[in-house]
Amino acid sequence: MWELDETKNIPVYQQIMEQVIEYIQTGQLNPGDRLPSERKLAASYQVNRSTVVHALEELVSLGWIIRQQGSGTLVNEGRWGRSATPRMNWRQLLSRETPRTEPYLAELHGLLKDPEALDLYTGELPLDLIPDFRLPSYTWEELLVEEKKQKALGYPPLQKVICERLAREQELRVGTNEVLITSGAQQALFLLLQVMLEAGDSVAIEDPSFLYSLPIFDTAGVRLYGVPMDEEGMRIDALEQLILAKKVKLIIVNPTFQNPTGNTMTLIRREELIALSQKYQLPIVEDDVFSELNFEQLPPSLKALERHQVIHLGSLSKVFGSSIKIGWIIADQNLIQRLAEAKQMMDFSLSVFPQVVAYTALTDQNFSANRQQLIATLKQKRDCFYKYAETVRDDWEFEPIAGGLYVWLRWRHQKLTRKDWSHFLQEKLLVAPSFLFSNDTMAMRVNYTRMTEEECRAFFAKLKKLSGIIGGSKHE
Ligand SMILES: Cc1ncc(COP(=O)(O)O)c(C=O)c1O
């Protein structure tokens, strides 16, 4: 297994690195597996020990492996490594084996349709909570007339409604020439990566972050670096260190009801973040897909605090479900023009159909009342969650949330491993463990909106049982 290919014309330490990465991607090495010692690797490869050390150090810095005093070199249980690879030359990409799906997710996806499984993993409202509206009965000709209204930035009536809502809800006043309609916030992120970054560029994001689960960064060859958070949001001291060490080109944050932690960045932290981005002249992408699901008054958005430094992203997926596939980017006119051109090169233009549906949804006369009703229901569900969560408070801690879909539960005891998390799947409790979003293995994201009171009670009863299993002797 640990042999070099004599015919390869690349430095030996790189060959070693490639081999380890390949073994991880093809599943010959699994998260948590131990690599042979440096001495044994050097003997098998018939190279100097310093060459092995060099390769392992590079793999550590890319996040593929971790080295622990006393326990040797282990394959990383978290996500970092997978998104930190720079873009490959495309020929190499084609010849590369397809990376395996995350084994935990492969198993979880197999359970999503199981009627006995409790799905607290999916990042959407359950069907019965999504505000309903009636679709208009257009004739084909009438739709073609709407299609003719389309411009490079999207369907103008929809742009206008989005501007009106931003002004009303967030006191953010923008013109329609600063709004580009996209097919969801994910496409918005993809466009920004294509237009603003090059392969190998570094981006600072929160740690943990749902962005690790998106393949778009890998595809663009962009390096993601996680910045630790505290209860106020992304830590500014750590961000500054990272900016200096890694020549960061862009900061992406999800400051309101963050995915996965549910955390909302405080006003002071927002102001500090903006000040730092101004100091280093770095643009901030504010991913703001959850702010409509707020129980309380929110701090102003980053975009409302600083117009030119911040690019704002929104989406209708979190209120109307991801099938609606409508999102938007708010930025200065010049950037919007460049993004629109890039978008046109990629998918020509977005069809008018989802845009007419989105327009109808937002202008439905009952929408405002339906949204208030939805928020009231979510509050009840959150309170119900808190009530039953008391039964596991000795084992799991969490911060209160003021809206959004997620609560982040953190295990209070010893380090958890993938094996511990596999018990959740055996019990058919589908949650999102922190290793999907970070190197951390001690917490989980729970979409509390997907449970009835009865399911919530059953969830915590099962969680108590599982805590006994993973907690080992302490609970016996
Ligand atoms: C924080 C965040 N941003 C963006 C997205 C993607 O949104 P869309 O469905 O509009 O592509 C998601 C979806 O889970 C998300 O959680």
mmCIF file of N, CA, C and O in Angstrom, residues 368-439:
data_model
loop_
_atom_site.group_PDB
_atom_site.id
_atom_site.type_symbol
_atom_site.label_atom_id
_atom_site.label_comp_id
_atom_site.label_asym_id
_atom_site.label_seq_id
_atom_site.Cartn_x
_atom_site.Cartn_y
_atom_site.Cartn_z
ATOM 1 N N SER A 368 -48.578 38.268 4.154
ATOM 2 C CA SER A 368 -48.122 38.892 5.377
ATOM 3 C C SER A 368 -48.728 38.184 6.600
ATOM 4 O O SER A 368 -48.016 37.838 7.559
ATOM 5 N N ALA A 369 -50.052 37.934 6.534
ATOM 6 C CA ALA A 369 -50.717 37.244 7.648
ATOM 7 C C ALA A 369 -50.174 35.823 7.781
ATOM 8 O O ALA A 369 -49.921 35.331 8.900
ATOM 9 N N ASN A 370 -49.965 35.142 6.648
ATOM 10 C CA ASN A 370 -49.441 33.761 6.689
ATOM 11 C C ASN A 370 -48.047 33.719 7.316
ATOM 12 O O ASN A 370 -47.713 32.802 8.067
ATOM 13 N N ARG A 371 -47.259 34.733 7.011
ATOM 14 C CA ARG A 371 -45.901 34.760 7.577
ATOM 15 C C ARG A 371 -45.969 34.973 9.096
ATOM 16 O O ARG A 371 -45.244 34.311 9.847
ATOM 17 N N GLN A 372 -46.862 35.859 9.530
ATOM 18 C CA GLN A 372 -46.998 36.070 10.983
ATOM 19 C C GLN A 372 -47.438 34.773 11.661
ATOM 20 O O GLN A 372 -46.958 34.410 12.730
ATOM 21 N N GLN A 373 -48.357 34.073 10.991
ATOM 22 C CA GLN A 373 -48.844 32.794 11.529
ATOM 23 C C GLN A 373 -47.697 31.771 11.605
ATOM 24 O O GLN A 373 -47.533 31.060 12.603
ATOM 25 N N LEU A 374 -46.899 31.756 10.538
ATOM 26 C CA LEU A 374 -45.760 30.827 10.504
ATOM 27 C C LEU A 374 -44.815 31.126 11.668
ATOM 28 O O LEU A 374 -44.381 30.218 12.392
ATOM 29 N N ILE A 375 -44.514 32.392 11.884
ATOM 30 C CA ILE A 375 -43.576 32.762 12.941
ATOM 31 C C ILE A 375 -44.145 32.371 14.309
ATOM 32 O O ILE A 375 -43.421 31.841 15.171
ATOM 33 N N ALA A 376 -45.453 32.578 14.479
ATOM 34 C CA ALA A 376 -46.066 32.203 15.762
ATOM 35 C C ALA A 376 -45.941 30.685 15.972
ATOM 36 O O ALA A 376 -45.614 30.222 17.079
ATOM 37 N N THR A 377 -46.152 29.911 14.904
ATOM 38 C CA THR A 377 -46.042 28.451 15.023
ATOM 39 C C THR A 377 -44.599 28.041 15.338
ATOM 40 O O THR A 377 -44.359 27.164 16.171
ATOM 41 N N LEU A 378 -43.642 28.694 14.679
ATOM 42 C CA LEU A 378 -42.237 28.350 14.930
ATOM 43 C C LEU A 378 -41.858 28.651 16.382
ATOM 44 O O LEU A 378 -41.130 27.878 17.019
ATOM 45 N N LYS A 379 -42.383 29.745 16.893
ATOM 46 C CA LYS A 379 -42.099 30.104 18.294
ATOM 47 C C LYS A 379 -42.618 29.007 19.231
ATOM 48 O O LYS A 379 -41.935 28.606 20.162
ATOM 49 N N GLN A 380 -43.841 28.555 18.933
ATOM 50 C CA GLN A 380 -44.408 27.481 19.776
ATOM 51 C C GLN A 380 -43.531 26.237 19.704
ATOM 52 O O GLN A 380 -43.275 25.580 20.703
ATOM 53 N N LYS A 381 -43.065 25.933 18.495
ATOM 54 C CA LYS A 381 -42.243 24.732 18.330
ATOM 55 C C LYS A 381 -40.919 24.893 19.083
ATOM 56 O O LYS A 381 -40.410 23.963 19.690
ATOM 57 N N ARG A 382 -40.364 26.099 19.004
ATOM 58 C CA ARG A 382 -39.110 26.341 19.728
ATOM 59 C C ARG A 382 -39.336 26.171 21.236
ATOM 60 O O ARG A 382 -38.535 25.537 21.930
ATOM 61 N N ASP A 383 -40.439 26.715 21.741
ATOM 62 C CA ASP A 383 -40.694 26.619 23.185
ATOM 63 C C ASP A 383 -40.888 25.167 23.600
ATOM 64 O O ASP A 383 -40.435 24.732 24.660
ATOM 65 N N CYS A 384 -41.572 24.422 22.739
ATOM 66 C CA CYS A 384 -41.786 23.001 23.000
ATOM 67 C C CYS A 384 -40.426 22.283 23.040
ATOM 68 O O CYS A 384 -40.159 21.462 23.922
ATOM 69 N N PHE A 385 -39.553 22.658 22.112
ATOM 70 C CA PHE A 385 -38.205 22.083 22.066
ATOM 71 C C PHE A 385 -37.467 22.371 23.375
ATOM 72 O O PHE A 385 -36.888 21.485 23.996
ATOM 73 N N TYR A 386 -37.517 23.633 23.807
ATOM 74 C CA TYR A 386 -36.832 24.005 25.055
ATOM 75 C C TYR A 386 -37.361 23.176 26.230
ATOM 76 O O TYR A 386 -36.605 22.737 27.082
ATOM 77 N N LYS A 387 -38.697 23.020 26.241
ATOM 78 C CA LYS A 387 -39.316 22.320 27.384
ATOM 79 C C LYS A 387 -38.756 20.892 27.501
ATOM 80 O O LYS A 387 -38.261 20.499 28.550
ATOM 81 N N TYR A 388 -38.789 20.157 26.396
ATOM 82 C CA TYR A 388 -38.322 18.765 26.466
ATOM 83 C C TYR A 388 -36.797 18.687 26.561
ATOM 84 O O TYR A 388 -36.251 17.716 27.078
ATOM 85 N N ALA A 389 -36.105 19.725 26.046
ATOM 86 C CA ALA A 389 -34.637 19.709 26.096
ATOM 87 C C ALA A 389 -34.127 19.696 27.533
ATOM 88 O O ALA A 389 -33.007 19.252 27.807
ATOM 89 N N GLU A 390 -34.976 20.176 28.471
ATOM 90 C CA GLU A 390 -34.568 20.155 29.885
ATOM 91 C C GLU A 390 -34.180 18.751 30.337
ATOM 92 O O GLU A 390 -33.328 18.567 31.191
ATOM 93 N N THR A 391 -34.814 17.740 29.704
ATOM 94 C CA THR A 391 -34.572 16.348 30.149
ATOM 95 C C THR A 391 -33.164 15.864 29.795
ATOM 96 O O THR A 391 -32.721 14.835 30.299
ATOM 97 N N VAL A 392 -32.478 16.574 28.864
ATOM 98 C CA VAL A 392 -31.121 16.121 28.494
ATOM 99 C C VAL A 392 -30.065 17.188 28.827
ATOM 100 O O VAL A 392 -28.940 17.102 28.350
ATOM 101 N N ARG A 393 -30.459 18.171 29.617
ATOM 102 C CA ARG A 393 -29.561 19.299 29.901
ATOM 103 C C ARG A 393 -28.229 18.884 30.545
ATOM 104 O O ARG A 393 -27.225 19.558 30.402
ATOM 105 N N ASP A 394 -28.224 17.738 31.234
ATOM 106 C CA ASP A 394 -26.961 17.306 31.846
ATOM 107 C C ASP A 394 -25.957 16.846 30.790
ATOM 108 O O ASP A 394 -24.757 16.803 31.039
ATOM 109 N N ASP A 395 -26.474 16.439 29.646
ATOM 110 C CA ASP A 395 -25.598 15.894 28.604
ATOM 111 C C ASP A 395 -25.384 16.840 27.420
ATOM 112 O O ASP A 395 -24.378 16.768 26.736
ATOM 113 N N TRP A 396 -26.374 17.687 27.153
ATOM 114 C CA TRP A 396 -26.320 18.539 25.958
ATOM 115 C C TRP A 396 -26.590 19.986 26.360
ATOM 116 O O TRP A 396 -27.529 20.247 27.103
ATOM 117 N N GLU A 397 -25.781 20.914 25.837
ATOM 118 C CA GLU A 397 -26.058 22.331 26.102
ATOM 119 C C GLU A 397 -26.406 23.022 24.782
ATOM 120 O O GLU A 397 -26.025 22.551 23.707
ATOM 121 N N PHE A 398 -27.135 24.126 24.873
ATOM 122 C CA PHE A 398 -27.436 24.883 23.660
ATOM 123 C C PHE A 398 -27.716 26.337 23.997
ATOM 124 O O PHE A 398 -28.103 26.662 25.113
ATOM 125 N N GLU A 399 -27.505 27.204 22.997
ATOM 126 C CA GLU A 399 -27.812 28.628 23.148
ATOM 127 C C GLU A 399 -29.239 28.866 22.668
ATOM 128 O O GLU A 399 -29.654 28.258 21.677
ATOM 129 N N PRO A 400 -29.974 29.768 23.340
ATOM 130 C CA PRO A 400 -31.325 30.081 22.851
ATOM 131 C C PRO A 400 -31.260 30.699 21.445
ATOM 132 O O PRO A 400 -30.259 31.327 21.092
ATOM 133 N N ILE A 401 -32.313 30.514 20.672
ATOM 134 C CA ILE A 401 -32.343 31.096 19.324
ATOM 135 C C ILE A 401 -33.486 32.106 19.213
ATOM 136 O O ILE A 401 -34.465 32.012 19.947
ATOM 137 N N ALA A 402 -33.350 33.057 18.280
ATOM 138 C CA ALA A 402 -34.382 34.091 18.123
ATOM 139 C C ALA A 402 -35.072 33.974 16.765
ATOM 140 O O ALA A 402 -35.676 34.907 16.272
ATOM 141 N N GLY A 403 -34.940 32.798 16.143
ATOM 142 C CA GLY A 403 -35.589 32.591 14.846
ATOM 143 C C GLY A 403 -34.812 31.565 14.034
ATOM 144 O O GLY A 403 -33.884 30.933 14.548
ATOM 145 N N GLY A 404 -35.188 31.428 12.756
ATOM 146 C CA GLY A 404 -34.489 30.486 11.884
ATOM 147 C C GLY A 404 -34.943 29.051 12.112
ATOM 148 O O GLY A 404 -35.956 28.800 12.775
ATOM 149 N N LEU A 405 -34.166 28.122 11.560
ATOM 150 C CA LEU A 405 -34.587 26.712 11.568
ATOM 151 C C LEU A 405 -33.827 25.834 12.554
ATOM 152 O O LEU A 405 -34.248 24.717 12.814
ATOM 153 N N TYR A 406 -32.684 26.320 13.052
ATOM 154 C CA TYR A 406 -31.786 25.375 13.725
ATOM 155 C C TYR A 406 -31.490 25.674 15.185
ATOM 156 O O TYR A 406 -31.332 26.837 15.561
ATOM 157 N N VAL A 407 -31.369 24.574 15.949
ATOM 158 C CA VAL A 407 -30.774 24.659 17.286
ATOM 159 C C VAL A 407 -29.513 23.790 17.242
ATOM 160 O O VAL A 407 -29.494 22.734 16.605
ATOM 161 N N TRP A 408 -28.491 24.246 17.912
ATOM 162 C CA TRP A 408 -27.177 23.568 17.912
ATOM 163 C C TRP A 408 -26.990 22.960 19.294
ATOM 164 O O TRP A 408 -26.891 23.706 20.278
ATOM 165 N N LEU A 409 -26.972 21.662 19.361
ATOM 166 C CA LEU A 409 -26.828 20.994 20.659
ATOM 167 C C LEU A 409 -25.408 20.498 20.814
ATOM 168 O O LEU A 409 -24.901 19.777 19.936
ATOM 169 N N ARG A 410 -24.776 20.852 21.922
ATOM 170 C CA ARG A 410 -23.365 20.487 22.127
ATOM 171 C C ARG A 410 -23.244 19.494 23.273
ATOM 172 O O ARG A 410 -23.776 19.709 24.358
ATOM 173 N N TRP A 411 -22.538 18.404 22.996
ATOM 174 C CA TRP A 411 -22.298 17.325 23.969
ATOM 175 C C TRP A 411 -21.361 17.830 25.053
ATOM 176 O O TRP A 411 -20.341 18.457 24.748
ATOM 177 N N ARG A 412 -21.722 17.567 26.308
ATOM 178 C CA ARG A 412 -20.933 18.154 27.397
ATOM 179 C C ARG A 412 -19.761 17.293 27.854
ATOM 180 O O ARG A 412 -18.983 17.718 28.685
ATOM 181 N N HIS A 413 -19.674 16.063 27.350
ATOM 182 C CA HIS A 413 -18.698 15.141 27.951
ATOM 183 C C HIS A 413 -17.505 14.861 27.028
ATOM 184 O O HIS A 413 -17.056 15.750 26.339
ATOM 185 N N GLN A 414 -17.086 13.592 27.023
ATOM 186 C CA GLN A 414 -15.847 13.207 26.334
ATOM 187 C C GLN A 414 -15.996 13.383 24.818
ATOM 188 O O GLN A 414 -17.094 13.582 24.300
ATOM 189 N N LYS A 415 -14.866 13.285 24.085
ATOM 190 C CA LYS A 415 -14.888 13.484 22.638
ATOM 191 C C LYS A 415 -15.765 12.428 21.957
ATOM 192 O O LYS A 415 -15.690 11.247 22.298
ATOM 193 N N LEU A 416 -16.580 12.848 21.009
ATOM 194 C CA LEU A 416 -17.409 11.891 20.272
ATOM 195 C C LEU A 416 -16.697 11.495 18.981
ATOM 196 O O LEU A 416 -16.002 12.306 18.374
ATOM 197 N N THR A 417 -16.926 10.273 18.570
ATOM 198 C CA THR A 417 -16.316 9.791 17.326
ATOM 199 C C THR A 417 -17.433 9.490 16.334
ATOM 200 O O THR A 417 -18.611 9.514 16.674
ATOM 201 N N ARG A 418 -17.031 9.160 15.128
ATOM 202 C CA ARG A 418 -18.030 8.798 14.109
ATOM 203 C C ARG A 418 -18.858 7.594 14.544
ATOM 204 O O ARG A 418 -20.026 7.470 14.203
ATOM 205 N N LYS A 419 -18.202 6.701 15.273
ATOM 206 C CA LYS A 419 -18.920 5.499 15.727
ATOM 207 C C LYS A 419 -20.070 5.917 16.641
ATOM 208 O O LYS A 419 -21.185 5.385 16.547
ATOM 209 N N ASP A 420 -19.809 6.890 17.508
ATOM 210 C CA ASP A 420 -20.884 7.369 18.390
ATOM 211 C C ASP A 420 -22.054 7.904 17.558
ATOM 212 O O ASP A 420 -23.211 7.627 17.833
ATOM 213 N N TRP A 421 -21.720 8.673 16.523
ATOM 214 C CA TRP A 421 -22.791 9.272 15.716
ATOM 215 C C TRP A 421 -23.558 8.225 14.923
ATOM 216 O O TRP A 421 -24.729 8.439 14.577
ATOM 217 N N SER A 422 -22.906 7.100 14.632
ATOM 218 C CA SER A 422 -23.628 6.077 13.862
ATOM 219 C C SER A 422 -24.801 5.509 14.671
ATOM 220 O O SER A 422 -25.771 5.023 14.109
ATOM 221 N N HIS A 423 -24.732 5.627 16.019
ATOM 222 C CA HIS A 423 -25.875 5.163 16.829
ATOM 223 C C HIS A 423 -27.138 5.966 16.518
ATOM 224 O O HIS A 423 -28.242 5.453 16.621
ATOM 225 N N PHE A 424 -26.953 7.236 16.154
ATOM 226 C CA PHE A 424 -28.126 8.073 15.827
ATOM 227 C C PHE A 424 -28.843 7.496 14.607
ATOM 228 O O PHE A 424 -30.069 7.458 14.551
ATOM 229 N N LEU A 425 -28.042 7.068 13.628
ATOM 230 C CA LEU A 425 -28.660 6.507 12.418
ATOM 231 C C LEU A 425 -29.352 5.187 12.748
ATOM 232 O O LEU A 425 -30.440 4.904 12.244
ATOM 233 N N GLN A 426 -28.706 4.404 13.613
ATOM 234 C CA GLN A 426 -29.349 3.124 13.991
ATOM 235 C C GLN A 426 -30.705 3.374 14.653
ATOM 236 O O GLN A 426 -31.653 2.636 14.455
ATOM 237 N N GLU A 427 -30.792 4.468 15.421
ATOM 238 C CA GLU A 427 -32.066 4.803 16.080
ATOM 239 C C GLU A 427 -33.002 5.580 15.149
ATOM 240 O O GLU A 427 -34.061 6.034 15.562
ATOM 241 N N LYS A 428 -32.552 5.793 13.913
ATOM 242 C CA LYS A 428 -33.320 6.540 12.896
ATOM 243 C C LYS A 428 -33.620 7.979 13.312
ATOM 244 O O LYS A 428 -34.667 8.527 13.019
ATOM 245 N N LEU A 429 -32.679 8.550 14.054
ATOM 246 C CA LEU A 429 -32.754 9.976 14.367
ATOM 247 C C LEU A 429 -31.824 10.689 13.390
ATOM 248 O O LEU A 429 -30.603 10.567 13.492
ATOM 249 N N LEU A 430 -32.394 11.414 12.445
ATOM 250 C CA LEU A 430 -31.565 12.012 11.403
ATOM 251 C C LEU A 430 -31.235 13.461 11.768
ATOM 252 O O LEU A 430 -32.072 14.350 11.681
ATOM 253 N N VAL A 431 -30.007 13.648 12.231
ATOM 254 C CA VAL A 431 -29.527 14.978 12.617
ATOM 255 C C VAL A 431 -28.268 15.264 11.805
ATOM 256 O O VAL A 431 -27.773 14.393 11.095
ATOM 257 N N ALA A 432 -27.766 16.497 11.903
ATOM 258 C CA ALA A 432 -26.557 16.857 11.164
ATOM 259 C C ALA A 432 -25.406 17.047 12.157
ATOM 260 O O ALA A 432 -25.303 18.109 12.779
ATOM 261 N N PRO A 433 -24.533 16.039 12.335
ATOM 262 C CA PRO A 433 -23.427 16.190 13.285
ATOM 263 C C PRO A 433 -22.433 17.246 12.819
ATOM 264 O O PRO A 433 -22.318 17.515 11.627
ATOM 265 N N SER A 434 -21.710 17.814 13.786
ATOM 266 C CA SER A 434 -20.832 18.946 13.463
ATOM 267 C C SER A 434 -19.700 18.581 12.515
ATOM 268 O O SER A 434 -19.136 19.471 11.877
ATOM 269 N N PHE A 435 -19.357 17.288 12.378
ATOM 270 C CA PHE A 435 -18.240 16.977 11.475
ATOM 271 C C PHE A 435 -18.604 17.239 10.012
ATOM 272 O O PHE A 435 -17.739 17.246 9.148
ATOM 273 N N LEU A 436 -19.888 17.469 9.729
ATOM 274 C CA LEU A 436 -20.264 17.838 8.354
ATOM 275 C C LEU A 436 -19.914 19.292 8.056
ATOM 276 O O LEU A 436 -19.876 19.706 6.905
ATOM 277 N N PHE A 437 -19.663 20.073 9.109
ATOM 278 C CA PHE A 437 -19.486 21.514 8.933
ATOM 279 C C PHE A 437 -18.152 22.024 9.462
ATOM 280 O O PHE A 437 -17.905 23.222 9.453
ATOM 281 N N SER A 438 -17.315 21.132 9.989
ATOM 282 C CA SER A 438 -16.167 21.596 10.755
ATOM 283 C C SER A 438 -15.262 20.412 11.073
ATOM 284 O O SER A 438 -15.575 19.278 10.723
ATOM 285 N N ASN A 439 -14.168 20.691 11.790
ATOM 286 C CA ASN A 439 -13.377 19.575 12.327
ATOM 287 C C ASN A 439 -13.932 19.079 13.648
ATOM 288 O O ASN A 439 -13.466 18.086 14.190
#
